[in-house]
Coordinates of C-alpha atoms in Angstrom, one line a residue:
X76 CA 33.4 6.1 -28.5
X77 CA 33.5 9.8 -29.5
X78 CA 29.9 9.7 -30.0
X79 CA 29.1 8.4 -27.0
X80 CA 30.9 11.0 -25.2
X81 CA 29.1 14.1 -27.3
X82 CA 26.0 12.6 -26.2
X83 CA 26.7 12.3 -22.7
X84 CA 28.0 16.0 -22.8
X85 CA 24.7 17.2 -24.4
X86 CA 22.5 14.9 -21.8
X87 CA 24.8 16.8 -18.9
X88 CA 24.3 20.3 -20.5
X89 CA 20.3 18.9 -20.7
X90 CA 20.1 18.4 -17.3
X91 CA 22.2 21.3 -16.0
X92 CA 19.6 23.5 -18.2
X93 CA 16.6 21.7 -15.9
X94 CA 18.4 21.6 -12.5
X95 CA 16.3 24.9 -11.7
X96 CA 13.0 23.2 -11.5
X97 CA 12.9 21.0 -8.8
X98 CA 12.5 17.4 -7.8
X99 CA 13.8 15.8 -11.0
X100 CA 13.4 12.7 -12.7
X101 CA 16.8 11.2 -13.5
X102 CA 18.1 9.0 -16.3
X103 CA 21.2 7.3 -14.9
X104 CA 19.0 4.0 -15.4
X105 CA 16.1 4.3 -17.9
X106 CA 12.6 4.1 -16.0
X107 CA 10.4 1.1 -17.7
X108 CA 7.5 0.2 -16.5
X109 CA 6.8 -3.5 -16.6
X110 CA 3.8 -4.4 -18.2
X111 CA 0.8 -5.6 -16.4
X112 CA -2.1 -6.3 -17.8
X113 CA -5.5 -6.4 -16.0
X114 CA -8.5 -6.4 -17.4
X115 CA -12.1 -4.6 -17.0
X116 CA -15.6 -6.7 -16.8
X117 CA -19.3 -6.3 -17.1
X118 CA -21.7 -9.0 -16.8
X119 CA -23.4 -8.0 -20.1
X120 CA -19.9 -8.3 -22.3
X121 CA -17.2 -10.3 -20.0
X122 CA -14.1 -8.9 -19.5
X123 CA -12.0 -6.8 -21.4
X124 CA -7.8 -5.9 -21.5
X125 CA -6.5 -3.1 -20.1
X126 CA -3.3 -2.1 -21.2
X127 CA -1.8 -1.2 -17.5
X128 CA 1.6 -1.5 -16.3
X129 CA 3.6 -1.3 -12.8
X130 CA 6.1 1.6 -11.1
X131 CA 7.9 1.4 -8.1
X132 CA 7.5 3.8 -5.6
X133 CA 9.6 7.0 -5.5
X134 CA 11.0 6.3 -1.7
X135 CA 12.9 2.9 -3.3
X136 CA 14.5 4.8 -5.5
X137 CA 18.0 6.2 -5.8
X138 CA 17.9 10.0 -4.9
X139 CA 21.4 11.7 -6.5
X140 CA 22.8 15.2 -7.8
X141 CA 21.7 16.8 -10.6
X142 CA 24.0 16.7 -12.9
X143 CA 25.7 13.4 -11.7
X144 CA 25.7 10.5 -9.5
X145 CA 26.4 12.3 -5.6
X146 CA 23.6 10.8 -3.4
X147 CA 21.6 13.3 -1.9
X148 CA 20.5 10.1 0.5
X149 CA 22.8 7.7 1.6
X150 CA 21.4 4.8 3.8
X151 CA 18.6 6.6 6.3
X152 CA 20.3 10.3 6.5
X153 CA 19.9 13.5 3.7
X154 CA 23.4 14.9 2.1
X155 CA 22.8 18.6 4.0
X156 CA 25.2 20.1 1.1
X157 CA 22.7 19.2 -1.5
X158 CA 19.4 19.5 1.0
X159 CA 19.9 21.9 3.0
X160 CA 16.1 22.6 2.7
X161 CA 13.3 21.4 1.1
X162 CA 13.3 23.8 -2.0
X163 CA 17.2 23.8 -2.7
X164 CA 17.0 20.0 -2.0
X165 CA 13.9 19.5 -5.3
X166 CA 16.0 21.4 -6.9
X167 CA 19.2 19.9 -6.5
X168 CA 18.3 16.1 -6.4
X169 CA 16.4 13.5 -9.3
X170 CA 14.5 10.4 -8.6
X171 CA 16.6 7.4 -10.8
X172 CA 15.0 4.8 -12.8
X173 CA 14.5 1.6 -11.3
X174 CA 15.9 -2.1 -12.0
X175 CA 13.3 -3.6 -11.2
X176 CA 14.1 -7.4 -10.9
X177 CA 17.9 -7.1 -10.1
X178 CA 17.8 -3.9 -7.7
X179 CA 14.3 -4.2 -6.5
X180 CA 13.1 -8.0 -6.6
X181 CA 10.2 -6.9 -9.1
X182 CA 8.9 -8.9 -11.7
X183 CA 5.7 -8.9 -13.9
X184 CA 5.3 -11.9 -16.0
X185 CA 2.2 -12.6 -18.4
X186 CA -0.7 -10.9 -15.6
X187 CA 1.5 -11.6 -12.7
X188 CA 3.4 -9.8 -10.7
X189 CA 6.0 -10.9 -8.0
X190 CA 7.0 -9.1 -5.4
X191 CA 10.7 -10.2 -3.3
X192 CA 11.3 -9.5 -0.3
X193 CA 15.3 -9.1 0.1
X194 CA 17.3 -8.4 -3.1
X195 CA 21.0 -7.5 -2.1
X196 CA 20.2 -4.6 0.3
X197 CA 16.8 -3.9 -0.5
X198 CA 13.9 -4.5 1.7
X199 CA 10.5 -5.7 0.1
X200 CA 8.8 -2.7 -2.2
X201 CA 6.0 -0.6 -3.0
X202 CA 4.0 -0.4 -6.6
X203 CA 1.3 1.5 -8.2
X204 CA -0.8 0.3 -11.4
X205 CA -0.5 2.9 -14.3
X206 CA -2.9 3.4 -17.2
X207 CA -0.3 5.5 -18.8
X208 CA 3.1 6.8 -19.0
X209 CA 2.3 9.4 -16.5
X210 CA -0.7 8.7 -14.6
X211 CA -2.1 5.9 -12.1
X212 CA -4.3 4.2 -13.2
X213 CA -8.0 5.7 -11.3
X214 CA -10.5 3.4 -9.3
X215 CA -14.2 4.0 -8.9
X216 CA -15.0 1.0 -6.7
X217 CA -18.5 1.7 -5.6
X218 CA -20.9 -0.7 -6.7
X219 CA -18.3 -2.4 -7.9
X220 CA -15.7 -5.5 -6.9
X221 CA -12.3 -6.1 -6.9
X222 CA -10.8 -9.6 -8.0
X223 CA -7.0 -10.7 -8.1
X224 CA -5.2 -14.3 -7.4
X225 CA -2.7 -14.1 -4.6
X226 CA 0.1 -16.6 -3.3
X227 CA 0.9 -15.7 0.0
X228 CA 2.7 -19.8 0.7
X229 CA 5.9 -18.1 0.6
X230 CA 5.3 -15.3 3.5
X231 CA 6.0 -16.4 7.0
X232 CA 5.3 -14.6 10.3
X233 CA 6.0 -11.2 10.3
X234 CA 5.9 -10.6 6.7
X235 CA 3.5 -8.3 4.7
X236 CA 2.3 -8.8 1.3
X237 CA -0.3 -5.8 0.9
X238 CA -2.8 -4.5 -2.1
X239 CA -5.0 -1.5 -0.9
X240 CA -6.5 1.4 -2.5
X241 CA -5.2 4.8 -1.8
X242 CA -6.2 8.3 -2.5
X243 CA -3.1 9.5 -4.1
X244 CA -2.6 11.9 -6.7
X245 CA -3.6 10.4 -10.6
X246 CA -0.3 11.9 -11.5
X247 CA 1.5 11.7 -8.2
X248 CA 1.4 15.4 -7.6
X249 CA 2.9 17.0 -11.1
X250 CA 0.4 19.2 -11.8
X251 CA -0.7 20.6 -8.2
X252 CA 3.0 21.2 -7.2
X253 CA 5.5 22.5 -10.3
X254 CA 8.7 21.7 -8.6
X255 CA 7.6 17.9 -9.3
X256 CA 9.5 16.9 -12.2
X257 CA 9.1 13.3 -11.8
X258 CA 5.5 12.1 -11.0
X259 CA 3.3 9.3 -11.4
X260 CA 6.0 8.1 -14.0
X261 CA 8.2 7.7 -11.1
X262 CA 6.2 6.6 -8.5
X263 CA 5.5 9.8 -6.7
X264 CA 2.6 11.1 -4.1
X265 CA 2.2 8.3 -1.7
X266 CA -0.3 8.7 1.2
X267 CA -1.7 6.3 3.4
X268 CA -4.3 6.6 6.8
X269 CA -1.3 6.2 8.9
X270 CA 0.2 9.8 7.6
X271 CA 3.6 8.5 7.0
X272 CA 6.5 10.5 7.8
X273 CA 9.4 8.1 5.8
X274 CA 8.7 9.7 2.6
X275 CA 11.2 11.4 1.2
X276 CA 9.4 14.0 -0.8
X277 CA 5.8 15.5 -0.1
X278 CA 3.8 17.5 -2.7
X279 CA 7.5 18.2 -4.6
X280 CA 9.2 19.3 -1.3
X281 CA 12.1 16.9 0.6
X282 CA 11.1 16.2 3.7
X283 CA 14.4 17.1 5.3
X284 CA 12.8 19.5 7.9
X285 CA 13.8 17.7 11.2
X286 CA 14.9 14.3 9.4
X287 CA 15.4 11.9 11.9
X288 CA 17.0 8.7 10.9
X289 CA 15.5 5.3 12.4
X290 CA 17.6 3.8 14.6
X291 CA 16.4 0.4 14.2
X292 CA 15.9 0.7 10.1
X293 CA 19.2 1.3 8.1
X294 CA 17.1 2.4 5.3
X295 CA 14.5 4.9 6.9
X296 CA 13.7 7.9 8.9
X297 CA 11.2 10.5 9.7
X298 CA 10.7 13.9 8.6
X299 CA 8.5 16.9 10.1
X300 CA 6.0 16.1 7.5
X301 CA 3.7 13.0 7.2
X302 CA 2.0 12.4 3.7
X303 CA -2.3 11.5 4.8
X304 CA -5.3 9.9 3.1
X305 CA -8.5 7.5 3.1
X306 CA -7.0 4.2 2.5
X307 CA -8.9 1.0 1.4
X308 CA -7.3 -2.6 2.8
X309 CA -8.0 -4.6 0.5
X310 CA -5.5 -7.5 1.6
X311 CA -3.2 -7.7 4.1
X312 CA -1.8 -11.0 4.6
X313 CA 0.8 -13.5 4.9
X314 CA 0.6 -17.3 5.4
X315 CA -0.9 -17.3 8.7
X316 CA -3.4 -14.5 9.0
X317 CA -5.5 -11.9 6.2
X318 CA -7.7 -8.9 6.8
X319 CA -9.6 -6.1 4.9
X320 CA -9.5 -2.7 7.0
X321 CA -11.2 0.2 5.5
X322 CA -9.6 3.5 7.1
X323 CA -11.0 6.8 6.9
X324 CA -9.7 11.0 7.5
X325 CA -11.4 13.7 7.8
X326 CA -9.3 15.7 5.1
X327 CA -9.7 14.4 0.9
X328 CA -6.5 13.8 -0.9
X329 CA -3.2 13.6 0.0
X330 CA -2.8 16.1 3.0
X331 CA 0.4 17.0 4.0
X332 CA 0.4 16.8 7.9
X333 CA 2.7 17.7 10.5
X334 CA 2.4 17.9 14.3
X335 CA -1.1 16.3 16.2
X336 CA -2.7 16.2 12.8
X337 CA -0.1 13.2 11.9
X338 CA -1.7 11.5 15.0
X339 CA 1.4 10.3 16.6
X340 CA 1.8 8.4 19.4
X341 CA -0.2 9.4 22.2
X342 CA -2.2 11.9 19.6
X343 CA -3.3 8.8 17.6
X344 CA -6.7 9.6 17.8
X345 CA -6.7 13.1 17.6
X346 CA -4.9 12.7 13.6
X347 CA -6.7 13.6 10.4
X348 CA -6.7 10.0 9.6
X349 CA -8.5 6.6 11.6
X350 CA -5.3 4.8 12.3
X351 CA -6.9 1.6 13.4
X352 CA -9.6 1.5 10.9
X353 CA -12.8 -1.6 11.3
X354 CA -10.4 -4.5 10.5
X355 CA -12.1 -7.7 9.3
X356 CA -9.5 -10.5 10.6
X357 CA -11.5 -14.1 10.5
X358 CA -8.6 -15.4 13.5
X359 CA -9.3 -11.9 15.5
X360 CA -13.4 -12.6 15.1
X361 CA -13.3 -15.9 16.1
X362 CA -12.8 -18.7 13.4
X363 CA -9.4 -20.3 14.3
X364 CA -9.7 -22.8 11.4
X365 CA -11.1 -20.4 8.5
X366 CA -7.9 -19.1 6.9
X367 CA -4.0 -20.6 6.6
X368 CA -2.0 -23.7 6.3
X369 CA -4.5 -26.5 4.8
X370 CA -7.6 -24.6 6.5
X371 CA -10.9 -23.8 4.6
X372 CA -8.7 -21.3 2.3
X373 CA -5.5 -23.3 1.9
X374 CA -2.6 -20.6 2.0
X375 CA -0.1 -23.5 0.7
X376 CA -2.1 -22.8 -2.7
X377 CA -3.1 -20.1 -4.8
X378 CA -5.8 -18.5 -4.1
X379 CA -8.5 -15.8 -5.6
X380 CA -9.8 -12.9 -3.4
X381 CA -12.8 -11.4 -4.8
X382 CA -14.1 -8.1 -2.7
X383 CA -17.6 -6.0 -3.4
X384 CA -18.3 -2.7 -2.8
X385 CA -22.4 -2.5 -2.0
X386 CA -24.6 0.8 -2.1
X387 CA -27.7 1.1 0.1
X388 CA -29.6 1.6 -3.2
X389 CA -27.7 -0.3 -5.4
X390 CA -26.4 2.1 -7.7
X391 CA -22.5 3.4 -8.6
X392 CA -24.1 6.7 -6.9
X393 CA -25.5 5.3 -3.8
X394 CA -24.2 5.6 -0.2
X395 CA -21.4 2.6 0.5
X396 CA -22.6 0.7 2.8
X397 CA -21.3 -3.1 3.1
X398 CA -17.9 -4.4 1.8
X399 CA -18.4 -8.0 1.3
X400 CA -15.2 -11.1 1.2
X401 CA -15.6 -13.9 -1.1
X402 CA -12.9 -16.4 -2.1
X403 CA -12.4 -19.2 -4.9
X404 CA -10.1 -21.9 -4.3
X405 CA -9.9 -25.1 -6.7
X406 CA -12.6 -23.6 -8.6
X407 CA -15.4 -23.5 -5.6
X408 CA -16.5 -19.9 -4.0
X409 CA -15.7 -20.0 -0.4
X410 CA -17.8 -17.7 1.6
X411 CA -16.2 -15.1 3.8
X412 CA -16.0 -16.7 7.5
X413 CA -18.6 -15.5 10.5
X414 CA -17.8 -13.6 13.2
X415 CA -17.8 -16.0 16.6
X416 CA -17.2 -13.1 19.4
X417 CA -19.0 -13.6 23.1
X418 CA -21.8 -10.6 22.8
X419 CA -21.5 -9.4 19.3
X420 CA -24.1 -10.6 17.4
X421 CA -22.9 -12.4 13.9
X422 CA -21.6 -10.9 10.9
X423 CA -19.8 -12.0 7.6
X424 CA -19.0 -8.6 6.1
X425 CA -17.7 -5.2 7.0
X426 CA -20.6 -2.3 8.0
X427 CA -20.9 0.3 9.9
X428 CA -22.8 -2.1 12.4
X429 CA -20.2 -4.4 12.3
X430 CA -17.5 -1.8 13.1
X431 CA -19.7 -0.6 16.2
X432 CA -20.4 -4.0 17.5
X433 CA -16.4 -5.2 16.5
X434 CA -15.3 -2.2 18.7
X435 CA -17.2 -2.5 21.4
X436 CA -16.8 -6.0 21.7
X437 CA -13.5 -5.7 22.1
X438 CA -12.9 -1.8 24.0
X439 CA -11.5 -0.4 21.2
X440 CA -11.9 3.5 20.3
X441 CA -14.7 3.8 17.1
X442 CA -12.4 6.4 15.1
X443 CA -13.8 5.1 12.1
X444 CA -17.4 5.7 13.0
X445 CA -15.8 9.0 14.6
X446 CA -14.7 10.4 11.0
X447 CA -18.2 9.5 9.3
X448 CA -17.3 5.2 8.2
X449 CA -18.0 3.3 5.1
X450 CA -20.1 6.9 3.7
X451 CA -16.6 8.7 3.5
X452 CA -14.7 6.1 2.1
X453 CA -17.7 5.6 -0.6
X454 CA -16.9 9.7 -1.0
X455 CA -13.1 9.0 -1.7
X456 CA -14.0 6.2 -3.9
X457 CA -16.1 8.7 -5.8
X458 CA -13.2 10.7 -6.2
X459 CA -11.1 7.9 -7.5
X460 CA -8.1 6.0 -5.4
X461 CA -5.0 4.0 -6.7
X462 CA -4.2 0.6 -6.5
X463 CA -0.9 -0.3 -4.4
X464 CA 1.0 -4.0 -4.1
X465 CA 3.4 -4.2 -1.8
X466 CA 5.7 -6.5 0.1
X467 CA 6.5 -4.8 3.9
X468 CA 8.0 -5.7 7.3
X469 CA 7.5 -3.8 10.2
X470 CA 10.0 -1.7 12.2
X471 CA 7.1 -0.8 14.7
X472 CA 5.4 -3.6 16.4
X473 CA 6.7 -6.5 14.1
X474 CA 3.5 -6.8 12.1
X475 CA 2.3 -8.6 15.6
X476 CA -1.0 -6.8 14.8
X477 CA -1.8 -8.7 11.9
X478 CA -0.8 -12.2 12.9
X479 CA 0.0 -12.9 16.7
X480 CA -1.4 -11.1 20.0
X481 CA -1.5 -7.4 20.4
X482 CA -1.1 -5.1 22.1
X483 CA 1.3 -7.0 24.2
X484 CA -0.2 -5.3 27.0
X485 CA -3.1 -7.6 27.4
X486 CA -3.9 -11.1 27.9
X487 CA -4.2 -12.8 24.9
X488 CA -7.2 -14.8 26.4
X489 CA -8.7 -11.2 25.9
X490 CA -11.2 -11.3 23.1
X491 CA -9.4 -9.1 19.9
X492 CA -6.1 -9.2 20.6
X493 CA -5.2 -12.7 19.4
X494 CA -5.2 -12.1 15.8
X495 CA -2.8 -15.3 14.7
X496 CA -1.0 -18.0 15.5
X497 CA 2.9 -16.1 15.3
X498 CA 4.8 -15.9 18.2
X499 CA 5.0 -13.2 20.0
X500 CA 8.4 -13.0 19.5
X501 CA 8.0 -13.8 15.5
X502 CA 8.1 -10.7 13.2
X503 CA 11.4 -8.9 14.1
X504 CA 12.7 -7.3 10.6
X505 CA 16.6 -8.6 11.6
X506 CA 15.2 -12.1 11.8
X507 CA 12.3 -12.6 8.9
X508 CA 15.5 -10.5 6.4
X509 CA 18.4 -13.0 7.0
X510 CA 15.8 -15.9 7.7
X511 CA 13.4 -15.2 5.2
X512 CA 15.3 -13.3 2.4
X513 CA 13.8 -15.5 -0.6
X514 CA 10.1 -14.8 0.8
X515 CA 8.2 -13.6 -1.8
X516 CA 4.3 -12.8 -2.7
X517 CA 2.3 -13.0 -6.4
X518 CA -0.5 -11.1 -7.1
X519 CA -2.0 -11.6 -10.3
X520 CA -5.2 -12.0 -12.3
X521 CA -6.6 -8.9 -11.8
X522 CA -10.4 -7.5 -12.9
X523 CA -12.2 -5.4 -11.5
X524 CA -16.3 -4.6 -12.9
X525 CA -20.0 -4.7 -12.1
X526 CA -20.8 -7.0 -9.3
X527 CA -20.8 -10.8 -10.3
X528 CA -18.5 -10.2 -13.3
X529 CA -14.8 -11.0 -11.8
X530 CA -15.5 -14.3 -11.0
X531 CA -17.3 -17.6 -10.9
X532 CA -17.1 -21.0 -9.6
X533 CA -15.7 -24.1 -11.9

C-alpha cells in the first residue's frame, strides 16, 4: 500500500540520518528478546521471579548496509567496499534482528530454553541473560550458588552445550565506546579467557584489520584483534563427559588484545588470559563410572547442576576460595565425584590446592595459580560477570579436550589426558553437522541465591 511505502521512505531517510554513528543496530527483522524467566532465592524468603529474557550474540547475526540489505559479511570474508576499515566499516554496517527459532534454532519456552545445533546453515549459537531491554543481566556469585536443569541426552561426541560466566560489558560496550549503536540489546561485547579473534566487532570497531577467513569453517575467520576476559565454566558438557574450569587474566574487563597478549599458539602462556584454566573433569580425575550414559548422574535424563561459590570467611566480601559441584537427579543430591589420580591426594571440589596438586599430577603448566587463582576470579565476580548458554563445535581440536584423549601427542595411558570415552577420531564439525544436525541442549530452571537456597532433595 501507499502507506506502507511512505513509511518505508521515512524508516530509509531515519537510517540515512544515523549512518554517521557507527556500528548500528538494524531493523530489517525486529529484535525480540524471548522471555526467560529465572528466579532469585534466599533461605529466609524462598525464591523469587525475575523478569529476564535471552539475546543472541551479535557474531550470529546478519551484518548488512546501512541503508539496505548489502552484506557487509558474506560467509567467513568482510565486503572491503563497505569495510575498508574498522571505523568506515561501524559506520557503514548494522547488526539485524534475529529469528530466533527459524534462523537460529532458539527457543525459550515457560523457564526453558533450547538451544539447536544445525538450523538450515546455522551452526549451534551463543546467548546472554538480560535484565532489561539494554543491559545483561549482572552476577555477583561470591558466597553465592548457581542452579539450573540441563539435558545434555541429545549431545553426542564432539558437541558442546556451554553455560559460563563472563566478564563482559553490562551493556555490551555502548557507553565506553560511542560508535556502538547496537549493545547489549543486540548481543554485543563478547569476551572469553581464550581472547577470541572470530568476533566481528570489538569495543564498536570491525575487526577487519588482517581478517583472515578459516579455512576449515565456512562461517568464521580471524581478525588482528582478540576480545579477553576472566571466564567462569560453569558447565561444559555433552552426553559423555562435563567439567567446571575457572579461568583467570591478568587484565579486568573485556581487553582488547592483539599480538602475544592474545596468547596464540606457541605464546599460549605468555597471554593476558590462563587458557587452560584448573578444569574439574570427574573422567580426567579418575571416576570412569561417575558421569554419562546410565552412570551415577544419568545423562539419558534431566538433570540439575547446583554450583557454590565459598569465601574463606564466609561472607559475599571474603576471599573465594573453593567452588563446590553438587547434583540432583530423581529428587536425591548426588555429591560431586572424588578425585582418584596416583599421587594426588583426594579432592571433591576446585581450590587453589586442588589446581596445584591437578597440575602437577599431570605436568601441566599452573597458569592459573600464575595469574593469582580462585582470589582473581572472586575479584571479577566482585565486579559482576554475565551469564552465557551456548551450543558449540570445535574447528580446533574437535572438542577432544573435553571428551576423548588429548593432546594426541601422548599416551592416553598417561594420567590427564584421557578425559572421555569419544573416539579419537569423534568430534570433527563436518561429521557431528550432517550426523548430528537435530542435536540439541535445554537449560532451564535457573536460581541463583544464598547458599542452600537453589535446591533441595525430594
Amino acid at each position: 500500500s501507499n502507506n506502507n511505502k511512505k513509511m518505508l521512505k521515512f524508516v530509509v531517510v531515519a537510517l540515512l540520518f544515523c549512518s554517521v554513528l557507527g556500528q548500528q543496530a538494524g531493523t530489517n527483522t525486529p529484535e525480540v528478546h524471548p522471555q526467560l524467566p529465572t528466579q532469585y532465592c534466599t533461605n529466609a524468603t524462598g525464591c523469587t521471579t525475575q523478569e529476564t529474557s535471552v539475546v543472541l550474540d551479535s557474531n550470529w547475526r546478519w551484518v548488512h548496509s546501512v541503508p539496505g540489505y548489502t552484506n557487509c559479511y558474506t560467509g567467513n570474508t568482510w565486503n572491503t567496499q563497505l569495510c575498508p576499515d574498522p571505523e568506515t566499516c561501524a559506520q557503514n554496517c548494522a547488526l539485524d534482528g534475529a529469528n530466533y527459532e527459524g534462523t537460529y534454532g532458539v527457543s525459550a519456552s515457560g523457564d526453558t530454553l533450547t538451544l539447536g545445533f544445525v538450523t538450515g546453515a546455522n551452526v549451534g549459537s551463543r546467548n546472554y541473560l538480560m535484565n532489561s531491554e539494554s543491559t545483561y543481566q549482572i552476577f555477583h556469585l561470591k558466597n553465592k550458588e548457581f542452579t539450573f536443569d540441563v539435558d545434555v541426552s541429545q549431545l553426542p561426541c564432539g558437541l558442546n552445550g556451554a553455560l559460563y560466566f563472563v566478564e563482559m560489558p553490562e551493556d555490551g560496550g555502548m557507553s565506553q565506546y560511542p560508535t556502538n549503536k547496537a549493545g547489549a540489546a543486540y548481543g554485543t561485547g563478547y569476551c572469553d579467557a581464550q581472547c577470541p579473534s572470530d568476533l566481528k566487532f570489538i569495543d564498536g570497531q570491525a575487526n577487519v584489520l588482517d581478517w583472515t577467513p578459516n579455512p576449515a569453517n565456512p562461517n568464521a575467520g580471524n581478525g588482528f584483534y582478540g576480545s579477553c576476559c576472566v571466564e567462569m565454566d560453569i558447565w561444559e558438557s555433552n552426553s559423555i563427559s562435563t567439567a567446571y574450569t575457572p579461568h583467570v587474566c591478568s587484565t579486568t574487563g573485556l581487553y582488547r588484545c592483539n599480538g602475544t597478549a592474545c596468547g596464540n599458539g606457541n605464546e599460549r602462556y605468555d597471554g593476558v588470559c590462563d587458557k587452560d584454566g584448573c578444569d574439574f573433569n570427574s573422567y580426567r580425575l579418575g571416576d570412569q563410572t561417575f558421569f554419562g550414559p546410565s552412570m551415577t548422574v544419568d545423562t539419558t535424563k534431566p538433570f540439575t547442576v547446583v554450583t557454590q561459590f565459598f569465601t574463606d570467611d564466609g561472607t559475599d566480601s571474603g576471599t573465594l576460595n573453593e567452588i563446590r559441584r553438587v547434583y540432583v537427579q530423581n529428587g536425591k543430591i548426588i555429591e560431586n565425584s572424588v578425585t582418584n589420580v596416583p599421587g594426588m591426594q583426594n579432592f571433591d571440589s576446585v581450590s587453589d590446592g586442588f589446581c596445584t596438586a591437578q597440575k602437577t599430577a599431570f605436568g601441566d603448566q599452573n597458569e592459573f595459580e600464575t595469574k593469582g587463582g580462585l582470589a582473581v576470579m572472586g575479584q571479577a565476580m566482585d565486579r559482576g560477570m554475565v551469564l552465557v548458554m551456548s551450543l558449540w563445535d570445535d574447528y580446533a581440536v574437535d572438542m577432544l579436550w573435553l571428551d576423548s584423549d588429548y593432546p594426541l601427542t601422548k599416551s592416553p595411558s598417561t594420567p590427564g589426558v584421557a578425559r572421555g570415552t569419544c573416539a579419537t577420531s569423534s568430534g570433527k564439525p563436518s561429521y557431528v553437522e550432517s550426523t548430528y544436525p537435530n542435536a540439541n541442549v535445554k537449560y532451564g530452571n535457573i536460581k541463583w541465591g544464598e547458599i542452600g537456597s537453589t535446591f533441595a532433595a525430594l
